[in-house]
XYZ file of C-alpha atoms in Angstrom:
669
model
C 10.554 -44.421 6.167
C 7.224 -43.365 4.792
C 6.093 -40.611 2.429
C 6.127 -37.962 4.870
C 9.303 -36.210 6.392
C 8.175 -34.685 9.899
C 11.361 -32.636 10.347
C 14.120 -30.966 8.376
C 16.753 -33.442 9.296
C 14.688 -36.129 7.418
C 14.529 -34.266 4.050
C 17.901 -35.742 2.647
C 16.301 -39.217 2.906
C 12.911 -38.232 1.487
C 12.199 -40.624 -1.456
C 10.465 -38.053 -3.640
C 13.515 -35.518 -3.305
C 15.859 -38.533 -3.889
C 14.039 -39.544 -7.043
C 14.091 -35.888 -8.475
C 17.714 -35.547 -8.036
C 18.646 -39.128 -8.760
C 19.961 -40.802 -11.872
C 16.467 -41.833 -13.200
C 14.730 -39.369 -15.678
C 11.256 -38.315 -14.688
C 8.801 -37.635 -17.337
C 6.835 -34.466 -17.115
C 3.613 -36.608 -17.352
C 4.581 -38.956 -14.582
C 2.060 -39.057 -11.579
C 5.372 -38.524 -9.445
C 4.847 -34.725 -9.827
C 1.471 -34.844 -8.032
C 2.992 -36.644 -5.217
C 6.012 -34.452 -5.147
C 4.102 -31.138 -4.992
C 1.559 -32.171 -2.504
C 3.192 -30.863 0.735
C 2.253 -28.227 3.125
C 4.627 -26.233 5.632
C 4.847 -22.878 7.133
C 7.075 -20.873 4.647
C 10.489 -19.479 5.873
C 10.247 -15.931 7.064
C 13.794 -15.172 7.462
C 17.213 -15.829 6.025
C 18.007 -17.855 9.115
C 15.182 -20.166 8.601
C 15.979 -20.678 5.030
C 19.587 -21.327 5.936
C 18.179 -24.453 8.068
C 16.415 -25.654 4.992
C 19.232 -25.168 2.617
C 21.852 -26.961 4.875
C 19.330 -29.975 5.123
C 18.982 -30.197 1.402
C 22.338 -29.476 0.077
C 23.057 -33.026 -0.443
C 19.934 -33.336 -2.692
C 20.794 -30.200 -4.632
C 24.517 -31.464 -5.300
C 22.976 -34.809 -6.564
C 20.633 -32.878 -8.961
C 23.551 -30.819 -10.220
C 25.601 -33.971 -11.007
C 22.573 -36.026 -12.451
C 20.714 -33.417 -14.283
C 22.811 -33.377 -17.449
C 21.583 -36.929 -18.100
C 17.997 -36.761 -16.617
C 16.857 -33.330 -17.407
C 14.693 -33.507 -14.283
C 15.114 -29.757 -13.546
C 13.686 -28.938 -17.011
C 10.847 -31.407 -16.438
C 9.996 -29.742 -13.195
C 10.131 -26.376 -14.727
C 7.611 -27.596 -17.434
C 5.361 -29.032 -14.934
C 5.121 -25.636 -13.207
C 4.638 -23.894 -16.461
C 1.782 -26.139 -17.395
C 0.193 -25.498 -13.953
C 0.408 -21.876 -14.232
C -1.715 -21.470 -17.455
C -4.862 -21.590 -15.458
C -3.861 -19.793 -12.385
C -5.718 -16.850 -12.884
C -8.969 -18.707 -13.513
C -8.026 -20.803 -10.333
C -7.733 -17.573 -8.338
C -11.162 -16.264 -9.556
C -12.768 -19.804 -8.820
C -10.945 -20.140 -5.468
C -9.175 -23.392 -6.739
C -6.874 -23.954 -3.756
C -5.500 -27.184 -5.113
C -4.167 -25.747 -8.429
C -2.572 -22.544 -6.768
C -1.272 -24.730 -3.944
C 0.724 -27.278 -6.200
C 1.900 -24.490 -8.416
C 3.300 -22.636 -5.448
C 4.935 -25.718 -4.253
C 6.648 -26.264 -7.576
C 7.805 -22.753 -7.618
C 9.358 -23.073 -4.163
C 11.284 -26.044 -5.128
C 12.535 -24.482 -8.361
C 13.626 -21.344 -6.389
C 15.468 -23.351 -3.760
C 17.246 -25.318 -6.471
C 17.857 -22.344 -8.675
C 19.767 -20.692 -5.729
C 22.238 -23.417 -5.378
C 22.699 -23.714 -9.252
C 23.380 -20.080 -9.580
C 25.891 -20.217 -6.549
C 27.838 -22.997 -7.991
C 28.133 -22.103 -11.761
C 28.225 -19.521 -14.441
C 25.155 -18.250 -16.377
C 26.403 -20.266 -19.278
C 26.596 -23.553 -17.323
C 23.120 -22.667 -15.857
C 21.545 -22.227 -19.345
C 22.931 -25.674 -20.306
C 21.086 -27.257 -17.299
C 17.973 -25.615 -18.625
C 18.481 -27.328 -21.958
C 19.213 -30.854 -20.715
C 16.330 -33.283 -21.376
C 15.876 -37.052 -21.314
C 17.608 -38.319 -24.381
C 19.737 -40.942 -25.716
C 23.435 -40.685 -25.345
C 24.831 -38.532 -28.017
C 21.572 -36.951 -29.117
C 20.864 -33.165 -28.707
C 17.406 -31.568 -28.256
C 16.437 -28.200 -29.614
C 13.054 -27.738 -28.038
C 14.249 -26.385 -24.659
C 16.607 -23.626 -25.668
C 14.377 -20.792 -24.388
C 13.149 -22.504 -21.157
C 14.894 -19.774 -19.018
C 13.069 -17.068 -21.128
C 9.795 -19.001 -20.790
C 10.222 -19.307 -17.066
C 11.090 -15.796 -16.477
C 8.140 -14.511 -18.660
C 5.791 -16.887 -16.762
C 6.919 -15.289 -13.481
C 6.315 -11.824 -14.670
C 2.874 -12.886 -15.885
C 2.118 -14.317 -12.680
C 3.041 -11.172 -10.745
C 1.249 -8.766 -12.874
C -1.911 -10.931 -13.840
C -2.670 -12.945 -10.843
C -5.101 -11.025 -8.458
C -3.596 -10.549 -4.886
C -5.833 -12.653 -2.652
C -5.122 -14.638 0.676
C -4.659 -17.816 -1.479
C -2.312 -16.317 -4.102
C -0.214 -14.063 -1.622
C 2.345 -16.937 -1.238
C 2.828 -17.796 -4.864
C 3.057 -14.080 -5.792
C 5.734 -13.695 -3.216
C 7.530 -16.853 -4.410
C 7.365 -15.469 -8.025
C 8.987 -12.099 -6.978
C 11.703 -13.879 -4.733
C 12.476 -16.219 -7.714
C 13.073 -13.238 -10.034
C 15.545 -11.865 -7.350
C 17.323 -15.464 -7.190
C 17.565 -15.369 -10.937
C 19.191 -11.868 -10.940
C 21.461 -12.953 -7.867
C 24.264 -13.929 -10.388
C 25.469 -10.407 -9.813
C 26.379 -11.500 -6.123
C 28.944 -13.962 -7.317
C 30.935 -11.604 -9.434
C 33.281 -8.947 -8.192
C 32.761 -6.802 -11.200
C 29.463 -5.140 -12.316
C 27.749 -7.538 -14.754
C 27.395 -5.801 -17.996
C 26.827 -8.824 -20.227
C 24.355 -11.186 -18.650
C 22.008 -13.938 -20.061
C 19.447 -13.040 -17.381
C 19.476 -9.476 -18.006
C 19.171 -9.894 -21.716
C 16.070 -12.053 -21.370
C 14.515 -9.531 -19.074
C 15.341 -6.429 -21.236
C 14.492 -7.839 -24.622
C 12.334 -10.299 -26.245
C 9.195 -11.871 -24.568
C 9.607 -9.998 -21.312
C 10.007 -6.534 -22.779
C 6.262 -5.927 -23.396
C 5.517 -6.227 -19.547
C 8.160 -3.868 -18.406
C 5.653 -1.026 -17.355
C 3.126 -3.499 -15.984
C 5.729 -5.246 -13.891
C 7.200 -1.933 -12.452
C 3.556 -0.649 -11.685
C 2.565 -3.969 -9.915
C 5.705 -3.948 -7.888
C 5.228 -0.275 -6.854
C 1.607 -1.005 -6.038
C 2.789 -4.137 -3.773
C 5.054 -1.625 -2.066
C 2.191 1.006 -1.593
C -0.235 -1.667 -0.317
C 1.940 -3.112 2.174
C -0.347 -6.112 2.464
C 0.592 -8.476 5.338
C 1.062 -12.139 4.968
C -2.247 -13.974 5.344
C -2.641 -16.231 8.232
C -0.759 -19.673 7.908
C -2.873 -22.281 5.996
C -5.017 -19.791 4.193
C -3.395 -20.682 0.888
C -3.920 -24.484 1.163
C -6.779 -26.813 2.165
C -8.259 -26.927 5.304
C -6.282 -29.335 7.420
C -7.746 -31.951 9.522
C -5.865 -34.403 11.771
C -6.883 -38.174 11.350
C -4.681 -40.381 13.465
C -1.669 -38.089 12.853
C -2.194 -38.011 9.094
C -3.448 -35.036 6.980
C -6.503 -34.970 5.086
C -6.743 -32.303 2.217
C -10.228 -33.186 0.921
C -9.083 -33.991 -2.689
C -8.606 -37.009 -4.859
C -7.306 -39.721 -2.805
C -4.694 -40.636 -5.444
C -2.651 -37.620 -4.419
C -0.531 -38.485 -1.601
C 1.026 -36.192 1.038
C 4.412 -35.567 -0.185
C 7.565 -34.132 1.340
C 6.786 -33.355 4.982
C 3.941 -32.849 7.361
C 3.164 -29.298 8.448
C 6.053 -27.997 10.530
C 7.588 -24.515 11.512
C 11.082 -23.972 10.471
C 13.111 -23.305 13.590
C 10.872 -25.406 15.811
C 7.419 -26.928 15.946
C 5.034 -24.524 17.280
C 7.371 -21.444 17.365
C 5.807 -18.025 16.599
C 7.469 -15.392 14.321
C 8.802 -12.314 16.104
C 6.311 -9.291 16.376
C 8.104 -7.400 13.676
C 7.800 -10.198 11.212
C 4.106 -10.487 12.017
C 3.538 -6.806 11.322
C 5.779 -6.656 8.081
C 4.831 -7.156 4.495
C 7.017 -9.699 3.013
C 5.498 -9.201 -0.478
C 6.003 -5.361 -0.204
C 9.645 -5.751 0.871
C 10.533 -8.142 -1.896
C 8.740 -6.320 -4.572
C 10.656 -3.191 -3.522
C 13.906 -4.764 -3.511
C 13.161 -6.429 -7.021
C 12.252 -2.935 -8.341
C 15.653 -1.482 -7.177
C 17.464 -4.461 -8.620
C 15.681 -3.817 -11.990
C 16.179 -0.116 -11.948
C 19.910 -0.603 -11.408
C 20.523 -3.051 -14.202
C 23.208 -1.787 -16.478
C 22.191 -0.519 -19.871
C 22.542 -2.716 -22.969
C 25.003 -1.611 -25.589
C 22.211 -0.626 -28.016
C 19.168 0.052 -25.651
C 18.769 1.758 -22.259
C 17.344 -0.138 -19.243
C 13.534 -0.242 -19.930
C 12.788 -0.709 -16.162
C 14.724 2.521 -15.386
C 12.951 4.105 -18.281
C 9.535 3.186 -16.830
C 10.621 4.502 -13.316
C 11.697 7.714 -15.026
C 8.497 8.465 -16.881
C 5.426 7.258 -15.043
C 2.866 9.813 -14.412
C -0.061 10.606 -11.770
C -3.384 8.910 -12.503
C -4.866 12.528 -12.293
C -2.529 13.754 -14.913
C -4.447 13.870 -18.316
C -1.728 15.294 -20.404
C -0.353 12.906 -23.211
C 2.812 11.019 -22.711
C 5.739 12.142 -24.760
C 6.550 9.830 -27.675
C 10.016 8.557 -26.582
C 8.520 6.953 -23.544
C 7.254 3.363 -24.617
C 7.290 2.084 -21.082
C 5.327 4.783 -19.321
C 2.199 4.212 -17.097
C 0.195 6.138 -14.469
C 0.092 5.372 -10.887
C -1.720 7.081 -7.878
C 0.716 9.489 -6.535
C -1.187 10.297 -3.321
C -0.976 6.691 -2.324
C 2.636 6.420 -3.454
C 3.485 9.477 -1.318
C 1.798 8.049 1.722
C 3.706 4.890 1.441
C 6.943 6.638 1.090
C 6.375 8.787 4.006
C 5.494 5.635 6.261
C 8.212 3.516 5.247
C 11.507 5.728 5.598
C 12.877 3.676 8.435
C 14.108 1.130 5.847
C 17.031 1.706 3.462
C 15.358 0.466 0.511
C 12.457 2.947 0.897
C 14.897 5.756 1.165
C 16.643 4.636 -1.882
C 13.368 4.250 -3.967
C 12.472 8.099 -2.776
C 15.958 9.305 -3.865
C 15.507 7.327 -7.442
C 11.975 8.969 -7.845
C 13.105 12.439 -6.862
C 16.306 12.414 -8.910
C 15.004 10.676 -12.017
C 11.270 11.178 -12.371
C 10.402 14.887 -12.793
C 6.621 14.066 -12.453
C 7.185 12.734 -8.962
C 9.405 15.681 -7.857
C 6.968 18.306 -9.094
C 4.114 16.643 -7.214
C 6.015 16.116 -3.930
C 7.313 19.758 -4.038
C 3.690 21.021 -4.444
C 2.527 19.004 -1.373
C 1.196 21.112 1.430
C 2.140 18.355 4.006
C 5.904 18.027 3.273
C 6.646 17.658 6.979
C 5.252 13.950 6.571
C 8.160 13.261 4.123
C 10.994 15.549 5.530
C 10.515 14.526 9.146
C 11.502 10.889 8.694
C 14.368 12.036 6.659
C 15.668 14.313 9.329
C 15.208 11.285 11.790
C 17.357 9.236 9.637
C 20.115 11.927 9.716
C 19.705 12.603 13.387
C 20.155 8.807 14.410
C 23.442 8.867 12.249
C 25.151 6.771 14.681
C 22.693 3.753 14.341
C 22.563 4.000 10.508
C 24.761 2.753 7.791
C 26.474 5.363 5.839
C 24.749 4.668 2.576
C 21.315 5.419 4.168
C 22.699 8.729 5.654
C 24.033 9.689 2.329
C 20.587 8.974 0.643
C 18.754 10.882 3.084
C 21.138 13.933 2.858
C 21.025 13.864 -0.945
C 17.234 13.889 -0.712
C 17.407 16.944 1.308
C 19.810 18.417 -1.270
C 17.377 17.810 -4.251
C 14.422 19.274 -2.173
C 16.393 22.461 -1.199
C 17.157 23.113 -5.012
C 13.665 24.404 -4.971
C 12.959 27.909 -3.575
C 9.382 27.179 -2.948
C 10.365 24.271 -0.678
C 12.863 26.509 1.045
C 10.101 29.174 1.877
C 7.322 26.755 2.722
C 9.359 24.740 5.300
C 9.466 27.648 7.530
C 5.855 28.262 7.428
C 5.211 24.710 8.913
C 5.166 24.834 12.693
C 5.937 21.627 14.515
C 5.285 20.780 18.178
C 7.075 18.567 20.664
C 9.608 16.615 18.442
C 10.074 13.662 20.754
C 13.018 12.054 18.918
C 15.120 15.357 19.198
C 16.864 14.800 22.589
C 19.337 17.643 22.838
C 16.850 20.077 23.759
C 13.206 20.083 24.406
C 11.601 21.827 21.296
C 7.892 22.404 22.158
C 7.412 24.605 19.162
C 9.725 24.963 15.942
C 9.472 25.569 12.331
C 10.267 22.632 9.995
C 12.997 24.889 8.385
C 14.673 25.510 11.912
C 14.589 21.784 12.629
C 16.143 20.916 9.347
C 18.988 23.452 10.015
C 19.567 21.998 13.440
C 19.678 18.292 12.090
C 22.077 19.149 9.365
C 24.463 21.108 11.666
C 24.273 18.258 14.072
C 25.356 15.814 11.164
C 28.248 18.150 10.297
C 29.402 18.285 13.807
C 29.176 14.413 14.083
C 31.063 14.201 10.871
C 33.868 16.646 12.166
C 34.517 14.537 15.217
C 33.883 10.892 13.723
C 33.840 10.028 10.200
C 35.533 13.354 8.700
C 34.076 12.622 5.303
C 34.515 15.606 3.071
C 31.601 14.365 0.720
C 29.292 14.441 3.596
C 30.430 17.901 4.600
C 30.107 19.187 1.170
C 26.276 17.925 0.837
C 25.287 19.298 4.231
C 26.771 22.654 3.601
C 25.319 22.738 0.070
C 21.730 22.029 1.591
C 22.239 24.821 4.122
C 23.446 27.110 1.330
C 20.460 26.596 -0.859
C 18.188 27.360 2.053
C 20.030 30.420 3.296
C 18.451 33.069 1.304
C 15.003 31.913 2.294
C 15.834 31.563 6.204
C 12.601 32.833 7.954
C 12.101 33.359 11.643
C 14.885 31.196 12.608
C 14.233 29.438 16.136
C 16.672 30.967 18.703
C 18.333 27.573 19.168
C 18.707 27.183 15.439
C 20.429 30.599 15.155
C 22.656 29.676 18.219
C 23.780 26.298 16.451
C 24.717 28.200 13.306
C 27.014 30.394 15.271
C 28.227 27.613 17.388
C 29.358 25.598 14.381
C 31.061 28.651 13.208
C 32.788 28.710 16.479
C 33.832 25.002 16.432
C 35.355 25.570 12.937
C 37.193 28.678 14.120
C 38.812 26.620 17.024
C 39.733 23.892 14.654
C 41.271 26.323 12.167
C 43.372 27.962 14.999
C 44.485 24.511 16.176
C 45.680 23.322 12.678
C 47.420 26.591 12.241
C 49.098 26.312 15.571
C 50.191 22.756 14.771
C 51.546 23.805 11.361
C 53.506 26.629 13.036
C 55.022 24.255 15.774
C 55.984 21.711 13.187
C 57.523 24.413 10.924
C 59.651 25.619 13.760
C 60.677 22.143 14.744
C 61.773 21.197 11.193
C 64.331 24.053 11.175
C 66.552 22.039 13.648
C 65.842 18.599 12.133
C 66.043 17.926 8.306
C 65.340 14.099 8.409
C 61.708 13.977 9.715
C 59.073 14.560 6.956
C 56.494 17.282 7.598
C 52.789 16.564 8.007
C 50.544 17.902 5.264
C 48.987 20.700 7.365
C 48.625 22.924 4.330
C 45.910 20.361 2.861
C 44.076 20.309 6.248
C 44.216 24.005 6.570
C 42.671 24.367 2.985
C 39.877 21.975 3.745
C 39.074 23.787 6.841
C 39.193 27.273 5.291
C 36.913 26.120 2.562
C 34.264 24.990 5.265
C 34.609 28.392 7.018
C 34.211 30.284 3.818
C 31.069 28.403 2.998
C 29.549 29.017 6.635
C 30.434 32.800 6.080
C 28.546 32.721 2.880
C 25.547 31.023 4.438
C 25.434 33.616 7.057
C 26.079 36.512 4.681
C 23.294 35.126 2.256
C 20.931 35.155 5.213
C 21.751 38.591 6.288
C 21.719 40.140 2.647
C 18.261 38.501 1.740
C 16.346 38.257 4.889
C 17.986 40.119 7.812
C 14.539 41.670 8.974
C 13.085 38.080 9.087
C 15.879 36.653 11.398
C 16.362 38.889 14.508
C 17.393 35.566 16.454
C 20.566 35.218 14.126
C 21.603 38.809 14.492
C 21.264 38.406 18.269
C 23.580 35.172 18.171
C 25.775 37.134 15.756
C 26.384 40.076 18.245
C 26.592 37.653 21.265
C 29.594 35.851 19.639
C 31.021 38.863 17.598
C 34.544 38.341 18.925
C 34.752 35.152 16.894
C 34.805 37.052 13.712
C 37.495 39.414 14.616
C 40.402 37.138 13.275
C 38.872 36.725 9.918
C 38.278 40.342 9.152
C 41.777 40.883 7.818
C 42.224 37.234 6.551
C 42.807 37.248 2.717
C 40.502 34.347 2.136
C 37.594 35.874 3.938
C 38.016 39.770 3.638
C 35.263 40.119 1.064
C 32.686 38.024 2.511
C 33.353 39.632 6.091
C 32.476 43.180 4.801
C 28.748 42.703 5.003
C 29.062 40.755 8.492
C 31.245 43.290 10.009
C 28.999 46.001 8.726
C 25.836 44.343 10.428
C 27.894 43.647 13.550
C 29.043 47.375 13.758
C 25.566 48.757 12.840
C 23.621 46.823 15.529
C 26.408 47.018 18.134
C 26.044 50.958 17.701
C 22.449 50.919 18.341
C 22.626 48.631 21.274
C 25.260 50.909 22.895
C 23.066 54.078 22.226
C 20.315 52.081 24.108
C 22.297 51.727 27.359
C 23.631 48.959 29.442
C 21.817 45.980 31.193
C 19.422 45.338 28.456
C 16.959 42.309 28.635
C 16.825 39.673 25.817
C 13.515 41.021 24.825
C 14.700 44.599 24.627
C 17.676 43.518 22.683
C 15.534 41.683 20.109
C 13.148 44.640 19.973
C 16.187 47.036 18.960
C 17.423 44.522 16.338
C 13.844 44.418 14.791
C 13.836 48.168 14.789
C 17.399 48.389 13.466
C 16.606 45.827 10.605
C 14.170 48.235 9.103
C 16.514 51.284 9.444
C 19.813 49.334 8.006
C 20.415 50.826 4.476
C 20.254 47.773 2.198
C 22.417 49.404 -0.368
C 25.279 49.391 2.014
C 25.386 45.630 1.935
C 27.584 44.126 -0.902
C 25.613 41.651 -3.313
C 27.242 38.244 -3.861
C 26.092 35.586 -6.426
C 23.259 33.670 -5.218
C 24.207 30.430 -3.472
C 22.809 27.491 -5.490
C 24.047 23.928 -5.524
C 22.619 21.005 -7.423
C 23.072 17.442 -6.978
C 25.076 15.806 -9.635
C 25.218 11.990 -9.739
C 28.658 10.402 -10.190
C 29.844 9.660 -13.826
C 29.533 5.681 -12.976
C 26.642 5.545 -10.378
C 26.271 1.793 -10.972
C 29.644 1.352 -9.186
C 28.007 2.570 -6.074
C 24.175 1.715 -6.359
C 24.577 -1.978 -7.665
C 26.623 -3.145 -4.594
C 24.509 -1.108 -2.420
C 21.266 -2.480 -3.745
C 22.467 -6.006 -3.496
C 23.773 -5.342 0.056
C 20.202 -4.346 0.955
C 18.794 -7.647 -0.740
C 21.465 -9.680 1.015
C 20.470 -8.283 4.408
C 16.679 -7.724 4.124
C 15.179 -10.024 1.660
C 12.684 -12.515 3.287
C 13.444 -16.095 3.114
C 16.590 -15.784 1.157
C 20.033 -16.932 2.464
C 23.380 -16.920 0.726
C 26.528 -18.175 2.211
C 28.774 -15.183 3.022
C 31.789 -17.165 1.843
C 30.238 -17.160 -1.722
C 29.544 -13.488 -1.925
C 31.907 -11.544 -4.372
C 30.193 -8.260 -5.119
C 30.808 -6.755 -1.721
C 32.449 -7.441 1.404
C 30.437 -8.180 4.522
C 31.752 -4.807 6.093
C 29.938 -2.967 3.274
C 26.662 -4.875 3.756
């Protein structure tokens, strides 16, 4: 067999890979490295493609794990890579393809090997493999002790300092991916890692000064959404010559591992969605989320989270507060546009949540935008497609709405934005509706879905809290939105009656049988009554604060007035029913005076006139409904598994064996 391997199945027998993983130590100055690194291939674009590569090279990796303590070839490969990255910035500026090409190939091999090492051993064992070097038996080297830190620092420098060009795209992507692989130790632990060697290197020492630049670069990678350049743009122009490959550089450098091939089949094309996606933007966002959710060190907070919490708009000229050592500035308009466009992905929604929740500068900027519909509509679409989304994505979207509705300005402005032809809303044709009314419709639909399917009290609570925050600012509610508010109350009323009837029947049956245990209907009744109380408070808040702005709600209330009869004397609802009962009685009386057979238009006209005449002092004042989102006491217990499930499912060219994963079950992913 010659130097080239023309297919994946031949890789285990490739002489260069066998020497790298064999029992013979290879000096970092050996010409072998030029030969090893002189290969070209179409990079994997999915975890499925990388799985093929991993399966083909697993024997090579196992051999290296076994022999590396004696040869130190992993450390030698890393040193070769480190030496070649020192001139990368100049190489990019000078369009030096050879330098960048071989550095990328070295990093690709390192990344593939690292993934296997991390999967098979602890961080302590991994650290030992970085310290091994060619030595006489019984001797110990001290020089390579911080090779992990040196590699991590080099990867960060590569990401933040190398300009993003067609010829550098692949190596930038590989650097981000390798950092994700380094951090993937978490995947192989059931518990959240609070003491980690890799975390320590990234949050202290030589990597620490690059914190803000790394976060800024990853954000800009996400913002730019640069697509992958055409295949071959990062390597030498290839020419065929009798089946060989001529790269146009020194003849002493041989073609190395394999000739050009496409993983998954020669000549196969990536799927359209892969062609349109930006692997670098996706990987950068995943790395940013992982870094933001690293647990705090005992003595210092996570610097990457600190950077995310404190960055400001480039147009903000105010001085940074002194306790923000990792703060930086970024273009908020570009960030806002990217967030609006990318909300179909879990990770973009999670980033939006983190920024709104933790960065007051971003939150203030977004709430001041006059085009909030560009952000809110994608969030509503996520909730509308609740059946197709995972529960975490739905929760993030809902919490984002809750955070936004904490602001009265937002609650007012969304009723001033008029939308036309919402194509994704299929229950009813909405030719014209306010953003506020659409938000109400989608949240109510989410509540109804939850009542019949998931029955998640947390989801109920957040939906109702968002409606409650908005209720005092309801304006010009669409007739369908008003109907759905009352329809939801009707559904809750029926559910209440059903549970009450079941409890009564069970109680009667228990009098003749002392053996059978009673179902806990009291708890079910308590939950449903809490929800009913909240709905009555939402309706009351609208009536007491903006009755004259919402004739459609009064119309729907009068049309279904019988629903409220049973709650008038109920001890849990008597107080809140006083205002609703007053409004129903007042407008019913005026309609009776107007005569029978009134048209809808005439009824609405009477309601509008009556809203002006109704004495406001007769309506009892209740405390303002305001709910704030409060994060759980140990958010990492939710967010770290969630983030890693996103990495597991959506990272480009990363594959982990499901049987090895410890952090989360496959169901949660």
